[in-house]
Amino acid sequence: MDSKKRTFIQAAAAFLQNAHITGFFTGKIYDGAGKNICVPGLNCYSCPGALSACPIGSLQNAVTAWKFKFPCYVLGLMIFFGAAFGRLICGFLCPFGFLQDLLFKVPVPKKLRSFRGDAQLRYLKYTVLFIMVLILPFAHKFTPVYCKYLCPSGTLSGILLSAADSRLRSLFGWIFTWKAVVLTAVVLTSMAVFRPFCKYLCPLGAFYALFNRVSAVRLKVDGEKCVRCGVCARVCDMAVNPVISPNHPECIRCGQCVRCCPHEAIGFTFASKPIRVKALAENQKKPK
Amino acid sequence: MEKRRNFLTAALLAAAAILMAAGVAMEQNEQVFAKATRVCLECIGIG
Ligand code: SF4
Ligand code: SF4
């Protein structure tokens, strides 16, 4: 599969998850049956276009309203997505990941592939998941701390909603200002660094990362064909070396390495059965 | 190794299905629905 096809799938997925077009003009969110289920990616349910619920928002809500009932439904859905696809969801289905991919295409003087502390900083998203999404809501009077103070997808929804509903704008205060700063930082950083929110902050990416090694969809390197030329590691924007760790938690299954391997040594598998993804020579990305 | 992984995948999928079914039986999907159909003031930066 070439990168244009991936972009097409990402665009289609983002559109299908936000196809309540009238919401963008009326400022009214969708309230149909689709909101009983969560989408796999990060997509705020208060986005005027959203047709389904956000898994992290729903998990926060379930945690804050826990009252000794384990959040079976939302966790069940999230485990299902994770066990079936792992971070393939990040690579193909998440609208916020797609937005960052688009921003990374904006030409800036220097693209930063890695920097000192990059590897350590990637653990931050697990802290966000466990502390902000799961633990702090109890300590902070059952407030959905992540949604309230960090989530840039929610801020984007607020901006889109307020564009159609002027009353909302008058309610914005310091929390919105703070969240707008976070969103702006994510947007600007995304132009120079590939998917900074996914790498360092996203609790949903952290959750799916826990499943990457055991999800049904996995990457496999054929040891017979691989000549260890290092091309795959050089083209990976997530700075993963698939030869050393094909199912690394940071791998978003974008397929770049599959496309670029000159020996067709890397492939996707589903429950260990190879999925044929043609390495189209004309679409190969030149190694950096 | 691969077999063990596939077994783990299947076990996780089965556990997920059981959790989802239990959640629906406890009407937790309605909790999701109720939250998702009202504008979440915390999410959009007001609450
Ligand atoms: S890490 Fe989070 S925001 Fe990034 S693609 Fe995955 S779910 Fe979406
Ligand atoms: S290892 Fe391959 S599939 Fe994974 S993120 Fe890197 S280029 Fe994409």
Coordinates of C-alpha atoms and ligand atoms in Angstrom, one line a residue:
Chain A
M1 CA 0.0 0.0 0.0
D2 CA 1.5 3.4 -1.0
S3 CA 1.4 6.4 1.3
K4 CA -1.3 8.1 -0.8
K5 CA -3.6 5.2 -0.1
R6 CA -2.8 5.6 3.6
T7 CA -3.6 9.3 3.5
F8 CA -6.9 8.5 1.7
I9 CA -7.8 5.9 4.4
Q10 CA -7.0 8.4 7.1
A11 CA -9.1 11.1 5.4
A12 CA -12.0 8.8 4.9
A13 CA -11.8 7.6 8.5
A14 CA -11.7 11.2 9.8
F15 CA -14.6 12.1 7.7
L16 CA -16.8 9.1 8.6
Q17 CA -16.2 9.7 12.3
N18 CA -17.2 13.4 11.8
A19 CA -19.9 13.2 9.2
H20 CA -22.5 15.1 11.1
I21 CA -21.9 18.1 8.8
T22 CA -24.9 20.2 9.9
G23 CA -23.3 20.3 13.4
F24 CA -20.6 22.5 12.1
F25 CA -23.1 25.2 11.0
T26 CA -25.7 24.9 13.8
G27 CA -23.3 24.3 16.7
K28 CA -25.5 21.4 17.8
I29 CA -23.8 18.0 18.4
Y30 CA -25.2 14.7 17.1
D31 CA -27.4 12.9 19.6
G32 CA -28.2 9.6 17.8
A33 CA -27.6 6.0 18.6
G34 CA -24.0 6.1 17.3
K35 CA -23.0 7.8 20.5
N36 CA -23.5 4.5 22.4
I37 CA -20.2 3.3 21.0
C38 CA -16.7 4.7 21.0
V39 CA -14.6 5.2 18.0
P40 CA -11.1 3.6 18.2
G41 CA -9.1 6.9 17.8
L42 CA -9.0 10.2 19.6
N43 CA -12.0 12.2 18.5
C44 CA -13.8 14.4 21.0
Y45 CA -17.5 13.6 21.3
S46 CA -18.3 17.3 21.6
C47 CA -16.9 17.9 18.1
P48 CA -19.9 19.2 16.1
G49 CA -19.4 16.5 13.5
A50 CA -18.7 13.5 15.8
L51 CA -21.1 10.6 15.3
S52 CA -19.7 8.4 18.1
A53 CA -18.1 8.8 21.5
C54 CA -14.4 9.3 22.4
P55 CA -12.9 6.3 24.2
I56 CA -10.7 8.4 26.5
G57 CA -13.5 10.9 27.3
S58 CA -15.8 7.9 28.0
L59 CA -13.2 6.2 30.2
Q60 CA -12.7 9.5 32.2
N61 CA -16.4 9.8 32.6
A62 CA -16.8 6.2 33.7
V63 CA -14.0 6.6 36.2
T64 CA -15.4 9.8 37.6
A65 CA -18.9 8.3 37.9
W66 CA -17.4 4.9 39.0
K67 CA -19.2 4.5 42.3
F68 CA -17.7 1.0 42.7
K69 CA -18.8 -0.1 39.3
F70 CA -15.9 -1.2 37.1
P71 CA -16.0 0.5 33.7
C72 CA -16.5 -2.8 31.8
Y73 CA -18.0 -1.4 28.7
V74 CA -15.5 1.2 27.7
L75 CA -12.5 -0.8 28.8
G76 CA -13.9 -3.8 26.9
L77 CA -14.1 -1.7 23.8
M78 CA -10.6 -0.3 24.2
I79 CA -9.1 -3.7 24.9
F80 CA -10.9 -5.1 21.8
F81 CA -9.4 -2.3 19.6
G82 CA -6.0 -2.8 21.2
A83 CA -5.9 -6.5 20.9
A84 CA -7.1 -6.5 17.4
F85 CA -5.1 -3.7 15.9
G86 CA -2.7 -2.2 18.4
R87 CA -1.4 1.1 17.2
L88 CA -2.5 0.5 13.6
I89 CA -5.4 2.7 14.8
C90 CA -2.9 5.5 15.3
G91 CA -1.5 5.0 11.8
F92 CA -4.7 4.7 9.9
L93 CA -7.9 5.6 11.9
C94 CA -7.2 8.4 14.4
P95 CA -8.3 11.8 13.2
F96 CA -6.0 13.6 15.6
G97 CA -3.1 11.5 14.3
F98 CA -4.1 12.4 10.8
L99 CA -4.2 16.1 11.6
Q100 CA -0.6 15.9 12.9
D101 CA 0.5 14.0 9.7
L102 CA -0.9 16.9 7.6
L103 CA 0.8 19.5 9.8
F104 CA 4.1 17.6 9.4
K105 CA 3.8 18.2 5.6
V106 CA 4.0 22.0 6.2
P107 CA 7.5 23.1 5.0
V108 CA 9.6 24.5 7.9
P109 CA 13.3 25.2 7.8
K110 CA 14.2 22.1 9.9
K111 CA 12.4 18.8 10.6
L112 CA 13.6 17.4 13.9
R113 CA 13.7 13.6 13.8
S114 CA 15.1 13.0 17.3
F115 CA 16.7 14.9 20.1
R116 CA 18.3 14.3 23.4
G117 CA 15.7 13.1 25.9
D118 CA 13.3 12.0 23.1
A119 CA 13.2 8.4 24.2
Q120 CA 12.7 9.3 27.9
L121 CA 10.0 11.9 27.0
R122 CA 8.0 9.1 25.3
Y123 CA 7.2 7.6 28.7
L124 CA 5.3 10.8 29.6
K125 CA 2.2 9.5 27.8
Y126 CA 2.0 6.6 30.2
T127 CA 2.1 9.0 33.1
V128 CA -0.8 11.0 31.4
L129 CA -2.8 7.7 31.0
F130 CA -2.3 6.4 34.6
I131 CA -2.1 9.7 36.5
M132 CA -4.3 12.1 34.6
V133 CA -6.9 9.7 33.2
L134 CA -7.1 7.1 35.8
I135 CA -5.8 8.3 39.2
L136 CA -6.2 12.1 39.5
P137 CA -9.9 12.2 38.9
F138 CA -10.4 10.6 42.3
A139 CA -8.1 13.0 44.1
H140 CA -9.5 16.0 42.3
K141 CA -13.2 15.7 43.2
F142 CA -14.1 13.4 40.3
T143 CA -12.9 15.9 37.7
P144 CA -12.0 14.4 34.3
V145 CA -8.5 16.0 34.7
Y146 CA -7.2 14.9 31.3
C147 CA -10.2 16.2 29.3
K148 CA -10.3 19.4 31.3
Y149 CA -6.7 20.5 31.3
L150 CA -4.9 18.8 28.5
C151 CA -6.9 17.2 25.6
P152 CA -6.2 19.3 22.4
S153 CA -8.9 17.4 20.5
G154 CA -11.5 18.8 23.0
T155 CA -10.1 22.3 22.6
L156 CA -10.5 22.0 18.8
S157 CA -14.1 20.9 19.3
G158 CA -14.6 24.0 21.5
I159 CA -13.3 26.3 18.8
L160 CA -15.5 24.6 16.1
L161 CA -18.6 24.7 18.4
S162 CA -18.1 28.3 19.4
A163 CA -17.6 29.3 15.7
A164 CA -21.3 28.4 15.2
D165 CA -22.6 29.3 18.7
S166 CA -21.5 32.8 19.9
R167 CA -22.9 32.2 23.4
L168 CA -20.2 29.7 24.1
R169 CA -17.4 32.2 23.3
S170 CA -18.6 34.4 26.2
L171 CA -18.1 31.5 28.6
F172 CA -14.4 30.9 27.8
G173 CA -12.1 31.7 30.7
W174 CA -8.6 30.8 31.9
I175 CA -9.1 27.0 31.3
F176 CA -9.8 27.6 27.7
T177 CA -6.9 30.0 27.4
W178 CA -4.6 27.3 28.9
K179 CA -6.0 24.6 26.6
A180 CA -5.6 26.9 23.6
V181 CA -1.9 27.3 24.5
V182 CA -1.6 23.5 24.6
L183 CA -3.3 23.1 21.3
T184 CA -1.2 25.8 19.7
A185 CA 2.0 24.2 21.0
V186 CA 0.9 20.8 19.6
V187 CA 0.0 22.4 16.2
L188 CA 3.3 24.3 15.9
T189 CA 5.5 21.5 17.1
S190 CA 3.8 19.1 14.7
M191 CA 5.2 21.0 11.8
A192 CA 8.8 20.3 12.9
V193 CA 8.4 17.0 14.9
F194 CA 6.5 14.0 13.6
R195 CA 3.4 13.5 15.7
P196 CA 4.6 15.1 19.0
F197 CA 1.2 14.6 20.7
C198 CA 1.2 10.9 19.8
K199 CA 4.8 10.4 20.9
Y200 CA 4.7 12.2 24.2
L201 CA 1.2 12.9 25.5
C202 CA -1.6 10.8 24.1
P203 CA -3.1 8.5 26.7
L204 CA -4.9 6.5 24.0
G205 CA -1.7 5.9 22.1
A206 CA -0.1 4.8 25.4
F207 CA -3.0 2.4 26.0
Y208 CA -2.7 0.8 22.5
A209 CA 1.1 0.7 22.8
L210 CA 0.6 -1.8 25.6
F211 CA -1.0 -4.1 23.0
N212 CA 1.4 -3.7 20.1
R213 CA 3.4 -6.9 20.8
V214 CA 0.3 -9.1 21.1
S215 CA -2.2 -7.5 18.8
A216 CA -3.6 -9.6 15.9
V217 CA -2.0 -7.2 13.4
R218 CA 1.7 -7.2 13.7
L219 CA 4.9 -6.5 11.7
K220 CA 7.2 -9.3 10.8
V221 CA 10.7 -9.2 9.4
D222 CA 11.9 -12.1 7.3
G223 CA 15.4 -12.9 8.6
E224 CA 16.3 -14.7 5.3
K225 CA 15.6 -11.7 3.1
C226 CA 16.8 -8.9 5.4
V227 CA 20.4 -7.8 4.7
R228 CA 20.4 -5.3 7.6
C229 CA 20.9 -2.3 5.3
G230 CA 19.1 -0.1 7.8
V231 CA 16.9 1.6 5.3
C232 CA 13.7 0.8 7.3
A233 CA 15.1 2.4 10.4
R234 CA 16.1 5.5 8.5
V235 CA 12.7 6.1 7.0
C236 CA 10.7 5.5 10.2
D237 CA 9.3 8.8 11.4
M238 CA 8.7 7.3 14.8
A239 CA 12.4 6.4 15.1
V240 CA 11.7 2.7 15.5
N241 CA 14.1 0.1 14.1
P242 CA 11.7 -2.6 12.9
V243 CA 14.5 -5.1 12.4
I244 CA 15.4 -5.0 16.1
S245 CA 11.9 -4.6 17.4
P246 CA 9.1 -5.0 14.8
N247 CA 6.4 -4.7 17.4
H248 CA 7.8 -1.9 19.3
P249 CA 5.2 0.1 21.4
E250 CA 6.1 3.2 19.4
C251 CA 5.3 1.7 16.0
I252 CA 2.1 3.1 14.6
R253 CA 2.0 0.6 11.7
C254 CA 2.2 3.3 9.1
G255 CA 3.8 0.9 6.7
Q256 CA 6.6 3.2 5.6
C257 CA 9.3 0.6 6.3
V258 CA 7.3 -2.1 4.5
R259 CA 7.1 0.1 1.4
C260 CA 10.8 1.2 1.6
C261 CA 12.5 -2.1 2.2
P262 CA 14.4 -2.8 -1.0
H263 CA 14.3 -6.6 -0.3
E264 CA 10.6 -6.8 0.6
A265 CA 11.7 -8.3 3.9
I266 CA 9.1 -6.6 6.1
G267 CA 5.4 -7.3 6.1
F268 CA 2.2 -7.1 8.1
T269 CA 0.7 -10.2 9.5
F270 CA -2.7 -10.9 10.9
A271 CA -2.6 -13.7 13.6
S272 CA 0.8 -14.6 12.1
K273 CA -0.6 -15.0 8.6
P274 CA 1.0 -12.6 6.1
I275 CA -1.1 -9.8 4.7
R276 CA 0.1 -9.0 1.2
V277 CA 1.1 -5.4 1.0
K278 CA 2.9 -4.7 -2.2
A279 CA 6.1 -2.8 -2.0
L280 CA 5.5 -0.4 -4.9
A281 CA 8.8 0.6 -6.2
E282 CA 7.6 3.9 -7.7
N283 CA 6.2 5.0 -4.4
Q284 CA 9.3 4.2 -2.4
K285 CA 10.4 7.0 -0.2
K286 CA 14.1 7.8 -0.4
P287 CA 16.0 7.0 2.8
K288 CA 17.1 10.1 4.7
Chain B
M1 CA 6.5 -17.7 20.6
E2 CA 4.1 -16.8 17.7
K3 CA 1.6 -19.4 19.0
R4 CA 1.8 -18.0 22.5
R5 CA 1.2 -14.5 21.2
N6 CA -1.8 -15.6 19.1
F7 CA -3.2 -17.3 22.2
L8 CA -2.7 -14.2 24.2
T9 CA -4.4 -12.1 21.4
A10 CA -7.4 -14.5 21.4
A11 CA -7.6 -14.5 25.2
L12 CA -7.6 -10.7 25.2
L13 CA -10.3 -10.5 22.5
A14 CA -12.4 -12.9 24.5
A15 CA -11.9 -11.0 27.7
A16 CA -12.8 -7.8 25.8
A17 CA -16.0 -9.4 24.5
I18 CA -17.0 -10.5 28.0
L19 CA -16.3 -7.1 29.5
M20 CA -18.4 -5.4 26.7
A21 CA -21.2 -7.8 27.2
A22 CA -21.1 -7.3 31.0
G23 CA -21.0 -3.5 30.4
V24 CA -24.0 -3.6 28.1
A25 CA -25.9 -5.8 30.7
M26 CA -25.2 -3.1 33.3
E27 CA -26.4 -0.5 30.8
Q28 CA -23.0 1.2 30.9
N29 CA -23.4 2.1 27.2
E30 CA -26.2 4.4 28.2
Q31 CA -23.8 6.2 30.5
V32 CA -21.5 6.6 27.4
F33 CA -24.5 7.8 25.4
A34 CA -25.7 10.3 28.0
K35 CA -22.2 11.9 28.3
A36 CA -21.6 11.9 24.5
T37 CA -24.8 13.5 23.5
R38 CA -24.4 16.6 25.7
V39 CA -21.7 19.2 25.1
C40 CA -18.9 18.3 27.5
L41 CA -18.0 21.6 29.0
E42 CA -14.7 20.3 30.5
C43 CA -13.6 18.9 27.2
I44 CA -14.2 22.2 25.3
G45 CA -12.4 24.3 27.9
I46 CA -15.3 25.8 29.9
G47 CA -16.1 23.5 32.8
Ligands
SF4_1 S1 -1.4 8.4 19.7 FE1 -3.4 9.2 20.3 S2 -3.7 11.1 19.0 FE2 -2.0 9.9 18.1 S3 -2.9 8.6 16.6 FE3 -2.8 7.4 18.5 S4 -4.8 7.7 19.5 FE4 -4.6 9.3 17.9
SF4_2 S1 8.5 0.6 12.2 FE1 7.6 0.8 10.1 S2 5.4 0.7 10.4 FE2 6.3 1.1 12.4 S3 6.2 3.3 12.6 FE3 8.2 2.8 11.8 S4 8.0 2.9 9.5 FE4 5.9 2.9 10.5

